Amino acid sequence: MRRLVGGIIRANNAFDFIKDGDKIGVGVSGGKDSTLLFMALKHYADFMKHKKGWDIKIYGIHIVMNYYDVDYTKYKKWLKENDLKVKFINSTVGDALKAKLSRKGKVQCSLCAKLKKAIMVKEAKKLGINKLATGHHIDDAIETFFMNLINEGRINTFLPDNFFDRNDIHLIRPFILIKESDTISVCKKLKIPVIKNSCPNENTTQRQYMKEFLAKNFYTNPKFAASLRNFQVALLNGKQSQLWFDAKGKKKDLLAKSYRNH
């Protein structure tokens, strides 16, 4: 757990997305990353209260999807044993997703995310929460980068801190500098009875393919032993990133110019 809290400290030093007085809601899916994030943020809040006198409130929120029947018995018992209070919210997300299944029986990921976000924001407003936190880690950021590059021709990944002005709320990712291997290791050590992902798209998504592709060709390849570290450095190293500018050295959209008819 120290490793995870230390990762949050490093991330906040870099991105300054957690401040004194924040009320942070954690979207706890029941998986390893979000469960550990909730637990680590509670420890982080205690650490900052002791060190700087900060008053940070952490709230756990789980949306009951009602897509498949889920047995929460072991998970809720583990939460209680570790003094972690998570609010379980019943929803009709599952019904909405089933009504919009594709011909291949797949759910719309964008619709799922939109519905869950709406519920989280509504609950956040009730509790006076000003920031929502998700368990995305550095592996997720790198996978998103490559997916955008290969599938969309964009050099882009998600931000550690997003502000939604329409909802007046921040979406932060405190685990952004933590490796997935670390969350896997801590999850096993703490014997967390994670809830199995019931999404019908699980293990068949572009993200899963990219995860396996990077692991096979880079992370477990001795020729590229430092690749994961270097991908992380590349995202953080703003001073030494170099893309194409125009002839005067200014950042412009050169794509339109390059395809202009002469």
PDB file of C-alpha atoms in Angstrom:
ATOM      1  CA  MET A   1       0.000   0.000   0.000  1.00  0.00           C
ATOM      2  CA  ARG A   2       2.943   2.344   0.610  1.00  0.00           C
ATOM      3  CA  ARG A   3       3.913   1.948  -3.041  1.00  0.00           C
ATOM      4  CA  LEU A   4       0.451   3.044  -4.162  1.00  0.00           C
ATOM      5  CA  VAL A   5       0.246   5.985  -1.765  1.00  0.00           C
ATOM      6  CA  GLY A   6       3.744   7.002  -2.855  1.00  0.00           C
ATOM      7  CA  GLY A   7       2.543   6.926  -6.464  1.00  0.00           C
ATOM      8  CA  ILE A   8      -0.343   9.253  -5.583  1.00  0.00           C
ATOM      9  CA  ILE A   9       2.090  11.636  -3.873  1.00  0.00           C
ATOM     10  CA  ARG A  10       4.342  11.700  -6.964  1.00  0.00           C
ATOM     11  CA  ALA A  11       1.363  12.230  -9.249  1.00  0.00           C
ATOM     12  CA  ASN A  12       0.045  15.093  -7.145  1.00  0.00           C
ATOM     13  CA  ASN A  13       3.496  16.695  -7.114  1.00  0.00           C
ATOM     14  CA  ALA A  14       3.379  16.611 -10.918  1.00  0.00           C
ATOM     15  CA  PHE A  15      -0.251  17.513 -11.614  1.00  0.00           C
ATOM     16  CA  ASP A  16      -1.487  19.211  -8.425  1.00  0.00           C
ATOM     17  CA  PHE A  17      -4.970  17.698  -8.777  1.00  0.00           C
ATOM     18  CA  ILE A  18      -5.627  17.066  -5.066  1.00  0.00           C
ATOM     19  CA  LYS A  19      -5.853  20.013  -2.678  1.00  0.00           C
ATOM     20  CA  ASP A  20      -6.774  20.727   0.914  1.00  0.00           C
ATOM     21  CA  GLY A  21     -10.534  20.682   1.412  1.00  0.00           C
ATOM     22  CA  ASP A  22     -11.291  18.421  -1.547  1.00  0.00           C
ATOM     23  CA  LYS A  23     -14.192  16.003  -1.431  1.00  0.00           C
ATOM     24  CA  ILE A  24     -13.289  13.146  -3.745  1.00  0.00           C
ATOM     25  CA  GLY A  25     -15.683  10.497  -4.961  1.00  0.00           C
ATOM     26  CA  VAL A  26     -14.134   7.250  -6.183  1.00  0.00           C
ATOM     27  CA  GLY A  27     -15.981   5.219  -8.762  1.00  0.00           C
ATOM     28  CA  VAL A  28     -15.543   1.774  -7.191  1.00  0.00           C
ATOM     29  CA  SER A  29     -16.357  -0.851  -9.817  1.00  0.00           C
ATOM     30  CA  GLY A  30     -15.356  -3.751  -7.598  1.00  0.00           C
ATOM     31  CA  GLY A  31     -12.249  -4.454  -9.664  1.00  0.00           C
ATOM     32  CA  LYS A  32      -8.678  -4.308  -8.397  1.00  0.00           C
ATOM     33  CA  ASP A  33      -7.743  -0.811  -9.608  1.00  0.00           C
ATOM     34  CA  SER A  34     -10.739   1.132  -8.321  1.00  0.00           C
ATOM     35  CA  THR A  35     -10.867  -0.783  -5.018  1.00  0.00           C
ATOM     36  CA  LEU A  36      -7.185  -0.121  -4.394  1.00  0.00           C
ATOM     37  CA  LEU A  37      -7.573   3.526  -5.431  1.00  0.00           C
ATOM     38  CA  PHE A  38     -10.328   4.011  -2.850  1.00  0.00           C
ATOM     39  CA  MET A  39      -8.198   2.372  -0.161  1.00  0.00           C
ATOM     40  CA  ALA A  40      -5.011   4.231  -1.160  1.00  0.00           C
ATOM     41  CA  LEU A  41      -6.762   7.609  -1.245  1.00  0.00           C
ATOM     42  CA  LYS A  42      -8.060   7.009   2.290  1.00  0.00           C
ATOM     43  CA  HIS A  43      -4.467   6.372   3.385  1.00  0.00           C
ATOM     44  CA  TYR A  44      -3.278   9.404   1.423  1.00  0.00           C
ATOM     45  CA  ALA A  45      -5.889  11.617   3.105  1.00  0.00           C
ATOM     46  CA  ASP A  46      -4.736  10.403   6.544  1.00  0.00           C
ATOM     47  CA  PHE A  47      -1.099  11.006   5.577  1.00  0.00           C
ATOM     48  CA  MET A  48      -1.765  14.573   4.386  1.00  0.00           C
ATOM     49  CA  LYS A  49      -3.834  15.340   7.474  1.00  0.00           C
ATOM     50  CA  HIS A  50      -0.924  14.258   9.679  1.00  0.00           C
ATOM     51  CA  LYS A  51       1.753  15.957   7.568  1.00  0.00           C
ATOM     52  CA  LYS A  52       0.074  19.218   6.525  1.00  0.00           C
ATOM     53  CA  GLY A  53      -3.214  19.328   8.393  1.00  0.00           C
ATOM     54  CA  TRP A  54      -5.196  18.867   5.194  1.00  0.00           C
ATOM     55  CA  ASP A  55      -8.863  17.911   5.409  1.00  0.00           C
ATOM     56  CA  ILE A  56      -9.664  15.626   2.448  1.00  0.00           C
ATOM     57  CA  LYS A  57     -12.842  13.567   2.360  1.00  0.00           C
ATOM     58  CA  ILE A  58     -12.979  10.332   0.324  1.00  0.00           C
ATOM     59  CA  TYR A  59     -16.266   8.723  -0.754  1.00  0.00           C
ATOM     60  CA  GLY A  60     -16.684   5.320  -2.399  1.00  0.00           C
ATOM     61  CA  ILE A  61     -19.513   4.929  -4.908  1.00  0.00           C
ATOM     62  CA  HIS A  62     -20.487   1.714  -6.701  1.00  0.00           C
ATOM     63  CA  ILE A  63     -23.098   1.627  -9.442  1.00  0.00           C
ATOM     64  CA  VAL A  64     -25.056  -1.621  -9.459  1.00  0.00           C
ATOM     65  CA  MET A  65     -25.341  -2.243 -13.187  1.00  0.00           C
ATOM     66  CA  ASN A  66     -28.047  -4.922 -13.019  1.00  0.00           C
ATOM     67  CA  TYR A  67     -26.691  -6.450 -16.210  1.00  0.00           C
ATOM     68  CA  TYR A  68     -25.968  -9.810 -14.643  1.00  0.00           C
ATOM     69  CA  ASP A  69     -26.668 -11.086 -11.155  1.00  0.00           C
ATOM     70  CA  VAL A  70     -23.627 -10.315  -9.012  1.00  0.00           C
ATOM     71  CA  ASP A  71     -22.875 -11.860  -5.624  1.00  0.00           C
ATOM     72  CA  TYR A  72     -21.463  -9.056  -3.481  1.00  0.00           C
ATOM     73  CA  THR A  73     -21.201 -11.104  -0.280  1.00  0.00           C
ATOM     74  CA  LYS A  74     -17.428 -11.654  -0.174  1.00  0.00           C
ATOM     75  CA  TYR A  75     -16.626  -8.207  -1.518  1.00  0.00           C
ATOM     76  CA  LYS A  76     -18.830  -6.377   0.978  1.00  0.00           C
ATOM     77  CA  LYS A  77     -17.395  -8.492   3.797  1.00  0.00           C
ATOM     78  CA  TRP A  78     -13.853  -7.522   2.754  1.00  0.00           C
ATOM     79  CA  LEU A  79     -14.826  -3.833   2.620  1.00  0.00           C
ATOM     80  CA  LYS A  80     -16.287  -4.026   6.127  1.00  0.00           C
ATOM     81  CA  GLU A  81     -13.220  -5.821   7.498  1.00  0.00           C
ATOM     82  CA  ASN A  82     -11.026  -3.037   6.099  1.00  0.00           C
ATOM     83  CA  ASP A  83     -13.296  -0.208   7.301  1.00  0.00           C
ATOM     84  CA  LEU A  84     -14.095   0.921   3.748  1.00  0.00           C
ATOM     85  CA  LYS A  85     -17.579   2.358   3.336  1.00  0.00           C
ATOM     86  CA  VAL A  86     -18.868   2.202  -0.229  1.00  0.00           C
ATOM     87  CA  LYS A  87     -22.301   3.435  -1.233  1.00  0.00           C
ATOM     88  CA  PHE A  88     -24.062   0.985  -3.570  1.00  0.00           C
ATOM     89  CA  ILE A  89     -26.453   2.670  -6.002  1.00  0.00           C
ATOM     90  CA  ASN A  90     -29.039   0.649  -7.883  1.00  0.00           C
ATOM     91  CA  SER A  91     -29.446   1.656 -11.520  1.00  0.00           C
ATOM     92  CA  THR A  92     -31.139   0.700 -14.783  1.00  0.00           C
ATOM     93  CA  VAL A  93     -27.905   0.923 -16.774  1.00  0.00           C
ATOM     94  CA  GLY A  94     -28.020  -2.798 -17.527  1.00  0.00           C
ATOM     95  CA  ASP A  95     -31.526  -2.551 -18.992  1.00  0.00           C
ATOM     96  CA  ALA A  96     -30.517   0.390 -21.160  1.00  0.00           C
ATOM     97  CA  LEU A  97     -27.465  -1.477 -22.460  1.00  0.00           C
ATOM     98  CA  LYS A  98     -29.412  -4.656 -23.202  1.00  0.00           C
ATOM     99  CA  ALA A  99     -31.903  -2.609 -25.205  1.00  0.00           C
ATOM    100  CA  LYS A 100     -29.054  -1.288 -27.379  1.00  0.00           C
ATOM    101  CA  LEU A 101     -27.070  -4.491 -27.963  1.00  0.00           C
ATOM    102  CA  SER A 102     -25.393  -4.847 -31.332  1.00  0.00           C
ATOM    103  CA  ARG A 103     -26.132  -7.754 -33.653  1.00  0.00           C
ATOM    104  CA  LYS A 104     -23.095  -9.523 -32.211  1.00  0.00           C
ATOM    105  CA  GLY A 105     -24.402  -9.092 -28.668  1.00  0.00           C
ATOM    106  CA  LYS A 106     -21.910  -6.338 -27.768  1.00  0.00           C
ATOM    107  CA  VAL A 107     -22.760  -3.314 -25.644  1.00  0.00           C
ATOM    108  CA  GLN A 108     -21.988   0.249 -26.660  1.00  0.00           C
ATOM    109  CA  CYS A 109     -18.973   1.272 -24.559  1.00  0.00           C
ATOM    110  CA  SER A 110     -19.670   4.973 -25.124  1.00  0.00           C
ATOM    111  CA  LEU A 111     -23.282   4.613 -23.957  1.00  0.00           C
ATOM    112  CA  CYS A 112     -22.217   2.652 -20.878  1.00  0.00           C
ATOM    113  CA  ALA A 113     -19.657   5.316 -19.959  1.00  0.00           C
ATOM    114  CA  LYS A 114     -22.157   8.125 -20.540  1.00  0.00           C
ATOM    115  CA  LEU A 115     -24.833   6.541 -18.334  1.00  0.00           C
ATOM    116  CA  LYS A 116     -22.411   5.764 -15.503  1.00  0.00           C
ATOM    117  CA  LYS A 117     -20.920   9.262 -15.639  1.00  0.00           C
ATOM    118  CA  ALA A 118     -24.384  10.813 -15.329  1.00  0.00           C
ATOM    119  CA  ILE A 119     -25.126   8.731 -12.221  1.00  0.00           C
ATOM    120  CA  MET A 120     -21.744   9.527 -10.661  1.00  0.00           C
ATOM    121  CA  VAL A 121     -22.141  13.259 -11.265  1.00  0.00           C
ATOM    122  CA  LYS A 122     -25.674  13.233  -9.815  1.00  0.00           C
ATOM    123  CA  GLU A 123     -24.442  11.420  -6.697  1.00  0.00           C
ATOM    124  CA  ALA A 124     -21.452  13.747  -6.422  1.00  0.00           C
ATOM    125  CA  LYS A 125     -23.738  16.770  -6.353  1.00  0.00           C
ATOM    126  CA  LYS A 126     -25.761  15.224  -3.534  1.00  0.00           C
ATOM    127  CA  LEU A 127     -22.626  14.676  -1.428  1.00  0.00           C
ATOM    128  CA  GLY A 128     -20.944  17.976  -2.245  1.00  0.00           C
ATOM    129  CA  ILE A 129     -18.126  16.170  -4.060  1.00  0.00           C
ATOM    130  CA  ASN A 130     -15.960  18.424  -6.239  1.00  0.00           C
ATOM    131  CA  LYS A 131     -13.748  15.745  -7.793  1.00  0.00           C
ATOM    132  CA  LEU A 132     -14.356  12.248  -9.125  1.00  0.00           C
ATOM    133  CA  ALA A 133     -11.453   9.792  -9.255  1.00  0.00           C
ATOM    134  CA  THR A 134     -10.981   6.752 -11.481  1.00  0.00           C
ATOM    135  CA  GLY A 135      -8.415   3.963 -11.195  1.00  0.00           C
ATOM    136  CA  HIS A 136      -6.675   4.459 -14.557  1.00  0.00           C
ATOM    137  CA  HIS A 137      -2.932   3.771 -14.342  1.00  0.00           C
ATOM    138  CA  ILE A 138       0.041   4.437 -16.613  1.00  0.00           C
ATOM    139  CA  ASP A 139      -0.577   1.251 -18.619  1.00  0.00           C
ATOM    140  CA  ASP A 140      -4.060   2.563 -19.504  1.00  0.00           C
ATOM    141  CA  ALA A 141      -2.605   5.911 -20.612  1.00  0.00           C
ATOM    142  CA  ILE A 142      -0.009   4.218 -22.849  1.00  0.00           C
ATOM    143  CA  GLU A 143      -2.601   1.865 -24.365  1.00  0.00           C
ATOM    144  CA  THR A 144      -4.861   4.846 -25.127  1.00  0.00           C
ATOM    145  CA  PHE A 145      -1.942   6.684 -26.734  1.00  0.00           C
ATOM    146  CA  PHE A 146      -1.203   3.820 -29.115  1.00  0.00           C
ATOM    147  CA  MET A 147      -4.898   3.212 -29.866  1.00  0.00           C
ATOM    148  CA  ASN A 148      -5.368   6.866 -30.834  1.00  0.00           C
ATOM    149  CA  LEU A 149      -2.181   6.868 -32.900  1.00  0.00           C
ATOM    150  CA  ILE A 150      -2.935   3.655 -34.802  1.00  0.00           C
ATOM    151  CA  ASN A 151      -6.723   3.862 -35.158  1.00  0.00           C
ATOM    152  CA  GLU A 152      -7.317   7.619 -35.407  1.00  0.00           C
ATOM    153  CA  GLY A 153      -4.030   9.220 -36.487  1.00  0.00           C
ATOM    154  CA  ARG A 154      -3.894  11.341 -33.319  1.00  0.00           C
ATOM    155  CA  ILE A 155      -1.009  11.720 -30.892  1.00  0.00           C
ATOM    156  CA  ASN A 156      -3.156  11.891 -27.799  1.00  0.00           C
ATOM    157  CA  THR A 157      -4.118  10.175 -24.551  1.00  0.00           C
ATOM    158  CA  PHE A 158      -6.436  11.008 -21.655  1.00  0.00           C
ATOM    159  CA  LEU A 159      -5.458  13.731 -19.193  1.00  0.00           C
ATOM    160  CA  PRO A 160      -4.621  13.152 -15.511  1.00  0.00           C
ATOM    161  CA  ASP A 161      -7.050  15.977 -14.662  1.00  0.00           C
ATOM    162  CA  ASN A 162     -10.153  16.855 -16.687  1.00  0.00           C
ATOM    163  CA  PHE A 163     -12.534  19.668 -15.784  1.00  0.00           C
ATOM    164  CA  PHE A 164     -16.134  19.338 -16.918  1.00  0.00           C
ATOM    165  CA  ASP A 165     -17.434  22.901 -16.866  1.00  0.00           C
ATOM    166  CA  ARG A 166     -21.007  21.818 -17.582  1.00  0.00           C
ATOM    167  CA  ASN A 167     -21.033  19.808 -14.346  1.00  0.00           C
ATOM    168  CA  ASP A 168     -18.493  21.981 -12.486  1.00  0.00           C
ATOM    169  CA  ILE A 169     -16.520  18.903 -11.459  1.00  0.00           C
ATOM    170  CA  HIS A 170     -13.030  17.501 -12.010  1.00  0.00           C
ATOM    171  CA  LEU A 171     -12.233  13.970 -13.123  1.00  0.00           C
ATOM    172  CA  ILE A 172      -8.823  12.987 -11.757  1.00  0.00           C
ATOM    173  CA  ARG A 173      -6.647   9.889 -12.097  1.00  0.00           C
ATOM    174  CA  PRO A 174      -4.451   9.613  -8.970  1.00  0.00           C
ATOM    175  CA  PHE A 175      -2.942   6.267 -10.117  1.00  0.00           C
ATOM    176  CA  ILE A 176      -1.657   7.786 -13.367  1.00  0.00           C
ATOM    177  CA  LEU A 177       2.033   7.132 -12.489  1.00  0.00           C
ATOM    178  CA  ILE A 178       1.437   3.624 -11.113  1.00  0.00           C
ATOM    179  CA  LYS A 179       2.035   0.455 -13.131  1.00  0.00           C
ATOM    180  CA  GLU A 180      -0.701  -2.155 -13.452  1.00  0.00           C
ATOM    181  CA  SER A 181       1.745  -4.801 -12.246  1.00  0.00           C
ATOM    182  CA  ASP A 182       1.876  -2.939  -8.927  1.00  0.00           C
ATOM    183  CA  THR A 183      -1.909  -2.992  -8.502  1.00  0.00           C
ATOM    184  CA  ILE A 184      -1.965  -6.688  -9.375  1.00  0.00           C
ATOM    185  CA  SER A 185       0.722  -7.391  -6.779  1.00  0.00           C
ATOM    186  CA  VAL A 186      -0.983  -5.407  -4.003  1.00  0.00           C
ATOM    187  CA  CYS A 187      -4.383  -6.896  -4.848  1.00  0.00           C
ATOM    188  CA  LYS A 188      -2.997 -10.415  -4.392  1.00  0.00           C
ATOM    189  CA  LYS A 189      -1.222  -9.444  -1.178  1.00  0.00           C
ATOM    190  CA  LEU A 190      -4.403  -8.002   0.342  1.00  0.00           C
ATOM    191  CA  LYS A 191      -6.494 -10.922  -0.994  1.00  0.00           C
ATOM    192  CA  ILE A 192      -9.171  -8.638  -2.394  1.00  0.00           C
ATOM    193  CA  PRO A 193     -12.163 -10.722  -3.616  1.00  0.00           C
ATOM    194  CA  VAL A 194     -12.655  -8.589  -6.734  1.00  0.00           C
ATOM    195  CA  ILE A 195     -15.967  -8.691  -8.550  1.00  0.00           C
ATOM    196  CA  LYS A 196     -15.638 -10.357 -11.927  1.00  0.00           C
ATOM    197  CA  ASN A 197     -16.246  -8.028 -14.843  1.00  0.00           C
ATOM    198  CA  SER A 198     -19.619  -8.979 -16.312  1.00  0.00           C
ATOM    199  CA  CYS A 199     -19.255  -6.831 -19.431  1.00  0.00           C
ATOM    200  CA  PRO A 200     -19.921  -8.943 -22.573  1.00  0.00           C
ATOM    201  CA  ASN A 201     -17.177  -6.964 -24.346  1.00  0.00           C
ATOM    202  CA  GLU A 202     -14.529  -8.077 -21.836  1.00  0.00           C
ATOM    203  CA  ASN A 203     -11.371  -9.509 -23.466  1.00  0.00           C
ATOM    204  CA  THR A 204     -12.604  -8.689 -26.973  1.00  0.00           C
ATOM    205  CA  THR A 205     -12.038  -4.932 -27.066  1.00  0.00           C
ATOM    206  CA  GLN A 206      -9.431  -2.888 -28.915  1.00  0.00           C
ATOM    207  CA  ARG A 207      -7.966  -2.023 -25.509  1.00  0.00           C
ATOM    208  CA  GLN A 208      -7.503  -5.666 -24.584  1.00  0.00           C
ATOM    209  CA  TYR A 209      -5.838  -6.313 -27.941  1.00  0.00           C
ATOM    210  CA  MET A 210      -3.496  -3.346 -27.419  1.00  0.00           C
ATOM    211  CA  LYS A 211      -2.704  -4.498 -23.873  1.00  0.00           C
ATOM    212  CA  GLU A 212      -1.690  -7.930 -25.157  1.00  0.00           C
ATOM    213  CA  PHE A 213       0.197  -6.452 -28.126  1.00  0.00           C
ATOM    214  CA  LEU A 214       2.317  -4.152 -25.939  1.00  0.00           C
ATOM    215  CA  ALA A 215       3.014  -6.911 -23.409  1.00  0.00           C
ATOM    216  CA  LYS A 216       4.077  -9.402 -26.070  1.00  0.00           C
ATOM    217  CA  ASN A 217       6.128  -7.088 -28.292  1.00  0.00           C
ATOM    218  CA  PHE A 218       7.599  -4.714 -25.732  1.00  0.00           C
ATOM    219  CA  TYR A 219       7.142  -5.330 -22.010  1.00  0.00           C
ATOM    220  CA  THR A 220       8.142  -9.007 -22.023  1.00  0.00           C
ATOM    221  CA  ASN A 221      10.623  -8.631 -24.889  1.00  0.00           C
ATOM    222  CA  PRO A 222      14.233  -8.541 -23.567  1.00  0.00           C
ATOM    223  CA  LYS A 223      15.201  -6.239 -26.445  1.00  0.00           C
ATOM    224  CA  PHE A 224      12.846  -3.578 -25.095  1.00  0.00           C
ATOM    225  CA  ALA A 225      13.234  -4.106 -21.352  1.00  0.00           C
ATOM    226  CA  ALA A 226      12.947  -0.356 -20.620  1.00  0.00           C
ATOM    227  CA  SER A 227       9.986   0.279 -22.925  1.00  0.00           C
ATOM    228  CA  LEU A 228       7.270   0.735 -20.283  1.00  0.00           C
ATOM    229  CA  ARG A 229       9.464   3.177 -18.375  1.00  0.00           C
ATOM    230  CA  ASN A 230      10.372   5.041 -21.572  1.00  0.00           C
ATOM    231  CA  PHE A 231       6.741   5.288 -22.699  1.00  0.00           C
ATOM    232  CA  GLN A 232       5.944   6.885 -19.337  1.00  0.00           C
ATOM    233  CA  VAL A 233       8.898   9.261 -19.650  1.00  0.00           C
ATOM    234  CA  ALA A 234       7.729  10.239 -23.138  1.00  0.00           C
ATOM    235  CA  LEU A 235       4.312  11.277 -21.779  1.00  0.00           C
ATOM    236  CA  LEU A 236       5.896  13.328 -18.991  1.00  0.00           C
ATOM    237  CA  ASN A 237       8.878  14.749 -20.877  1.00  0.00           C
ATOM    238  CA  GLY A 238       7.406  17.930 -22.344  1.00  0.00           C
ATOM    239  CA  LYS A 239      10.787  19.594 -22.864  1.00  0.00           C
ATOM    240  CA  GLN A 240      12.071  16.961 -25.276  1.00  0.00           C
ATOM    241  CA  SER A 241       8.957  16.174 -27.279  1.00  0.00           C
ATOM    242  CA  GLN A 242       9.254  17.254 -30.900  1.00  0.00           C
ATOM    243  CA  LEU A 243       6.537  17.133 -33.531  1.00  0.00           C
ATOM    244  CA  TRP A 244       6.352  18.879 -36.890  1.00  0.00           C
ATOM    245  CA  PHE A 245       5.864  22.635 -36.937  1.00  0.00           C
ATOM    246  CA  ASP A 246       5.496  24.996 -39.848  1.00  0.00           C
ATOM    247  CA  ALA A 247       8.470  26.704 -41.512  1.00  0.00           C
ATOM    248  CA  LYS A 248       8.471  29.458 -38.863  1.00  0.00           C
ATOM    249  CA  GLY A 249       8.583  26.996 -35.979  1.00  0.00           C
ATOM    250  CA  LYS A 250       4.985  27.563 -34.920  1.00  0.00           C
ATOM    251  CA  LYS A 251       2.517  24.852 -33.994  1.00  0.00           C
ATOM    252  CA  LYS A 252      -0.116  24.727 -36.723  1.00  0.00           C
ATOM    253  CA  ASP A 253      -2.399  22.205 -38.338  1.00  0.00           C
ATOM    254  CA  LEU A 254      -0.107  21.038 -41.130  1.00  0.00           C
ATOM    255  CA  LEU A 255      -2.460  18.212 -42.074  1.00  0.00           C
ATOM    256  CA  ALA A 256      -4.727  20.480 -44.137  1.00  0.00           C
ATOM    257  CA  LYS A 257      -1.724  22.082 -45.855  1.00  0.00           C
ATOM    258  CA  SER A 258      -0.155  18.752 -46.754  1.00  0.00           C
ATOM    259  CA  TYR A 259      -3.324  17.562 -48.516  1.00  0.00           C
ATOM    260  CA  ARG A 260      -4.105  20.869 -50.211  1.00  0.00           C
ATOM    261  CA  ASN A 261      -4.582  20.621 -53.958  1.00  0.00           C
ATOM    262  CA  HIS A 262      -2.090  22.603 -56.041  1.00  0.00           C
TER     263      HIS A 262
END
